[in-house]
Every structure is written in C-alpha cells, then in structure tokens.
CSV table of C-alpha atoms and ligand atoms in Angstrom, one decimal:
chain,number,residue,atom,x,y,z
C,630,MET,CA,19.8,-18.9,17.0
C,631,THR,CA,18.7,-18.7,13.4
C,632,ASP,CA,17.8,-15.3,11.8
C,633,TYR,CA,16.0,-15.2,8.5
C,634,ALA,CA,15.8,-12.1,6.5
C,635,GLY,CA,14.9,-11.6,2.8
C,636,GLN,CA,17.5,-9.7,0.7
C,637,LEU,CA,16.8,-7.5,-2.3
C,638,ARG,CA,18.2,-10.1,-4.7
C,639,GLY,CA,15.9,-10.4,-7.7
C,640,ASP,CA,18.1,-12.6,-9.9
C,641,GLY,CA,16.3,-15.8,-10.9
C,642,LEU,CA,12.9,-14.6,-9.6
C,643,ARG,CA,9.7,-14.8,-11.8
C,644,VAL,CA,7.2,-12.1,-10.9
C,645,ALA,CA,3.7,-11.4,-12.1
C,646,ILE,CA,2.1,-8.0,-11.8
C,647,ALA,CA,-1.7,-7.7,-11.8
C,648,ALA,CA,-2.6,-4.1,-12.7
C,649,SER,CA,-6.1,-2.5,-12.8
C,650,ARG,CA,-7.2,-0.2,-15.6
C,651,PHE,CA,-9.5,1.9,-13.4
C,652,ASN,CA,-7.7,5.2,-12.9
C,653,ASP,CA,-5.0,4.1,-15.4
C,654,PHE,CA,-3.4,7.5,-15.4
C,655,ILE,CA,-2.2,6.5,-11.9
C,656,THR,CA,-1.9,2.7,-12.3
C,657,GLU,CA,0.3,3.0,-15.4
C,658,ARG,CA,2.8,4.9,-13.2
C,659,LEU,CA,2.6,2.4,-10.5
C,660,LEU,CA,3.2,-0.4,-13.0
C,661,ALA,CA,6.2,1.5,-14.4
C,662,GLY,CA,7.6,2.0,-10.8
C,663,ALA,CA,7.1,-1.7,-10.1
C,664,ARG,CA,8.9,-2.8,-13.3
C,665,ASP,CA,11.7,-0.3,-12.6
C,666,GLY,CA,12.2,-1.7,-9.1
C,667,LEU,CA,12.3,-5.3,-10.3
C,668,LEU,CA,14.7,-4.6,-13.1
C,669,ARG,CA,17.1,-2.5,-10.9
C,670,HIS,CA,17.3,-5.4,-8.4
C,671,GLY,CA,18.2,-8.1,-10.9
C,672,VAL,CA,14.9,-9.5,-12.1
C,673,ASP,CA,15.2,-10.4,-15.8
C,674,ALA,CA,12.8,-8.5,-18.1
C,675,GLY,CA,11.7,-11.7,-19.6
C,676,SER,CA,10.7,-13.0,-16.1
C,677,ILE,CA,8.1,-10.3,-15.6
C,678,THR,CA,4.5,-10.9,-16.6
C,679,VAL,CA,1.7,-8.3,-16.6
C,680,ALA,CA,-2.0,-9.0,-16.4
C,681,TRP,CA,-4.6,-6.2,-16.6
C,682,ALA,CA,-7.9,-6.3,-14.6
C,683,PRO,CA,-10.8,-3.9,-15.0
C,684,GLY,CA,-10.7,-2.5,-11.5
C,685,ALA,CA,-9.2,-3.0,-8.0
C,686,PHE,CA,-12.1,-5.2,-7.1
C,687,GLU,CA,-11.0,-7.8,-9.7
C,688,LEU,CA,-7.4,-7.9,-8.6
C,689,PRO,CA,-7.7,-10.7,-6.1
C,690,LEU,CA,-9.1,-13.1,-8.6
C,691,VAL,CA,-6.4,-12.3,-11.2
C,692,ALA,CA,-3.8,-12.6,-8.4
C,693,GLN,CA,-5.2,-15.9,-7.4
C,694,ARG,CA,-4.9,-17.4,-10.9
C,695,LEU,CA,-1.4,-16.1,-11.2
C,696,ALA,CA,-0.3,-17.3,-7.8
C,697,ALA,CA,-1.9,-20.7,-8.1
C,698,SER,CA,-0.2,-21.3,-11.5
C,699,GLY,CA,3.0,-22.2,-9.8
C,700,GLU,CA,4.8,-20.1,-12.4
C,701,TYR,CA,5.7,-17.1,-10.2
C,702,ASP,CA,7.7,-16.5,-7.0
C,703,ALA,CA,5.7,-13.4,-6.2
C,704,VAL,CA,2.7,-11.4,-7.5
C,705,ILE,CA,2.3,-7.7,-7.2
C,706,CYS,CA,-1.1,-6.0,-7.4
C,707,VAL,CA,-1.2,-2.4,-8.4
C,708,GLY,CA,-4.3,-0.3,-8.4
C,709,ALA,CA,-5.7,3.1,-7.4
C,710,VAL,CA,-8.9,3.4,-5.3
C,711,ILE,CA,-9.7,7.1,-5.0
C,712,ARG,CA,-12.5,8.1,-2.7
C,713,GLY,CA,-13.5,11.2,-4.7
C,714,ALA,CA,-17.3,11.2,-5.2
C,715,THR,CA,-17.9,7.4,-5.2
C,716,GLY,CA,-19.8,5.6,-2.6
C,717,HIS,CA,-18.0,2.5,-3.7
C,718,TYR,CA,-14.7,3.3,-2.1
C,719,GLU,CA,-15.0,1.3,1.2
C,720,HIS,CA,-16.3,-1.8,-0.6
C,721,VAL,CA,-13.7,-1.7,-3.4
C,722,ALA,CA,-10.7,-0.9,-1.2
C,723,GLY,CA,-11.7,-3.3,1.6
C,724,GLN,CA,-12.6,-6.2,-0.6
C,725,CYS,CA,-9.4,-5.7,-2.6
C,726,ALA,CA,-7.2,-5.7,0.5
C,727,ALA,CA,-9.0,-8.7,2.1
C,728,GLY,CA,-9.0,-10.7,-1.1
C,729,ILE,CA,-5.3,-10.1,-1.7
C,730,GLU,CA,-4.4,-11.2,1.8
C,731,ARG,CA,-6.5,-14.3,1.4
C,732,VAL,CA,-4.8,-15.2,-1.9
C,733,GLN,CA,-1.4,-15.1,-0.4
C,734,LEU,CA,-2.4,-17.2,2.6
C,735,ASP,CA,-4.3,-19.7,0.5
C,736,THR,CA,-1.5,-20.1,-2.1
C,737,GLY,CA,1.6,-19.5,0.0
C,738,VAL,CA,2.9,-17.2,-2.7
C,739,PRO,CA,3.6,-13.6,-1.6
C,740,VAL,CA,1.0,-11.3,-3.1
C,741,VAL,CA,1.8,-7.6,-2.5
C,742,PHE,CA,-0.8,-4.9,-1.9
C,743,GLY,CA,0.4,-2.2,-4.2
C,744,VAL,CA,-2.9,-0.5,-4.3
C,745,LEU,CA,-3.3,3.2,-3.4
C,746,THR,CA,-6.3,4.1,-1.3
C,747,THR,CA,-6.5,7.8,-1.2
C,748,GLU,CA,-8.9,10.6,-0.4
C,749,ASN,CA,-8.3,12.4,-3.7
C,750,VAL,CA,-6.5,12.4,-7.0
C,751,GLU,CA,-3.7,14.7,-5.7
C,752,GLN,CA,-2.7,12.2,-3.0
C,753,ALA,CA,-2.7,9.4,-5.7
C,754,VAL,CA,-0.4,11.5,-7.9
C,755,GLU,CA,1.9,12.1,-5.0
C,756,ARG,CA,2.3,8.4,-4.3
C,757,SER,CA,2.7,7.3,-7.9
C,758,GLY,CA,6.1,8.8,-8.7
C,759,THR,CA,6.1,12.4,-7.4
C,760,LYS,CA,6.8,13.8,-3.9
C,761,ALA,CA,5.7,10.8,-1.9
C,762,GLY,CA,7.6,8.1,-3.9
C,763,ASN,CA,6.1,5.4,-6.0
C,764,LYS,CA,4.0,2.7,-4.4
C,765,GLY,CA,4.7,0.4,-7.4
C,766,PHE,CA,8.5,0.6,-6.8
C,767,GLU,CA,8.0,0.0,-3.0
C,768,SER,CA,5.8,-3.0,-3.9
C,769,ALA,CA,8.6,-4.4,-6.1
C,770,MET,CA,10.9,-4.2,-3.1
C,771,THR,CA,8.4,-6.1,-0.9
C,772,ALA,CA,7.9,-8.7,-3.6
C,773,ILE,CA,11.6,-9.4,-3.9
C,774,GLU,CA,12.2,-9.4,-0.1
C,775,MET,CA,9.3,-11.8,0.5
C,776,ALA,CA,10.3,-14.1,-2.3
C,777,ASP,CA,13.8,-14.3,-1.0
C,778,LEU,CA,12.6,-14.8,2.6
C,779,LEU,CA,10.3,-17.6,1.6
C,780,ARG,CA,13.1,-19.2,-0.3
C,781,GLN,CA,15.0,-19.5,3.0
C,782,LEU,CA,12.3,-20.3,5.5
C,783,PRO,CA,11.5,-24.0,6.2
C,784,LYS,CA,8.9,-25.5,3.9
C,785,SER,CA,5.5,-26.5,5.2
C,786,SER,CA,5.5,-30.1,6.4
C,787,ASP,CA,1.9,-31.0,5.1
O,1604,INI,N1,-12.0,0.6,-9.1
O,1604,INI,C1,-10.8,1.1,-8.9
O,1604,INI,O1,-9.8,0.4,-9.2
O,1604,INI,N2,-10.6,2.3,-8.3
O,1604,INI,C2,-11.7,3.1,-7.9
O,1604,INI,O2,-11.5,4.2,-7.4
O,1604,INI,C3,-13.0,2.6,-8.2
O,1604,INI,N3,-14.2,3.4,-7.8
O,1604,INI,O3,-14.0,4.5,-7.4
O,1604,INI,O4,-15.3,2.9,-7.9
O,1604,INI,C4,-13.1,1.3,-8.8
O,1604,INI,N4,-14.3,0.8,-9.1
O,1604,INI,C5,-14.5,-0.3,-10.0
O,1604,INI,C6,-14.4,-1.7,-9.3
O,1604,INI,O5,-13.0,-2.0,-9.0
O,1604,INI,C7,-14.9,-2.8,-10.2
O,1604,INI,O6,-14.1,-2.9,-11.3
O,1604,INI,C8,-16.4,-2.7,-10.5
O,1604,INI,O7,-17.2,-2.5,-9.4
O,1604,INI,C9,-16.9,-4.0,-11.2
O,1604,INI,O8,-16.7,-5.1,-10.4
C-alpha cells in the first residue's frame, strides 16, 4: 500500500500570492498571515511573489496568469468579500470561488482559496488575525501541503 501525504516543508518552494485591494484593511492582514506562515515553514523570502488585484472577482484571472507561468509551485489567493449592504456579494464570492477552483484544475498548480466570505466586518476581523485565527496563515499551510503532496504524486501521463 502506498500512502501519500503532503508535509509542511516549505524549503525550495516558490509561492505566489494574489491579493485583492478591496477591503484592504482586512486583506493586508491576510497577506501578512500568509507571508508569516510561508516564512515560518521554510519558504525563502525571495521565493514569495505578491500580485495585487482590484477585487476578489479579479483574483481568478491573476491566479491563472501566475499558475500558468510555470514559475510557482502554488498560488494563494487572499481577499475579503463582506456581505454588508452590497447586492454583489453572491456574485463576487461565487465567481471568485468557482474561478479559483477552475484555475487549479486547468493548470495543475494548487491554487488556495484564502478568501473570507463573511456576513459583516466583525467576522472578517475575527478571521484575519484576531480570535478566529488568520485565514491567510491557514492558506499558507494548505499551499505548502498541496505543493509537497503534488511533488510526491505520480505525474499525469498525457
Ligand atoms: N470585492 C471584494 O473583494 N470584496 C467585496 O466585498 C466586494 N463587494 O462587496 O462588492 C467586491 N466587489 C468588487 C469586485 O470584486 C470587482 O472588483 C468589481 O466588481 C469589478 O469587477
């Protein structure tokens, strides 16, 4: 029997982070959490690239360009979609999630959904470095684990 499992070994990994500026008082904290998680697990500071998108809706396209470049072992998307008073919420959050999933399946590069989707600002604050952890840090763990797992799994034959 063969068991594959990704380890939290970041050494040698090249990681890109696509961050959205919308709600940047939250996304800056997610970005800081993601960077911290990568550095603490052995990713070299010089191997981390950050690209800023206007909003979460644009993250899949930025992630696609980064993933398809062949220069990164994983891409992390960080954003904050807050329901608040906007009627946009379902569209932005849904399209962002679906687009990110599509990019990782199309490119074969892990693309992590580090996008908060919350009812209000308070929940977003809680999940970006206060009492409910930091979604950016968690996303860094997922990126490292997936990159390490894909390093081990058999390559596609086509
Ligand atoms: N973008 C976000 O990242 N978060 C939001 O909460 C949000 N709201 O509420 O509308 C949001 N909208 C902008 C969207 O991501 C696009 O940038 C815009 O629609 C242009 O395509």
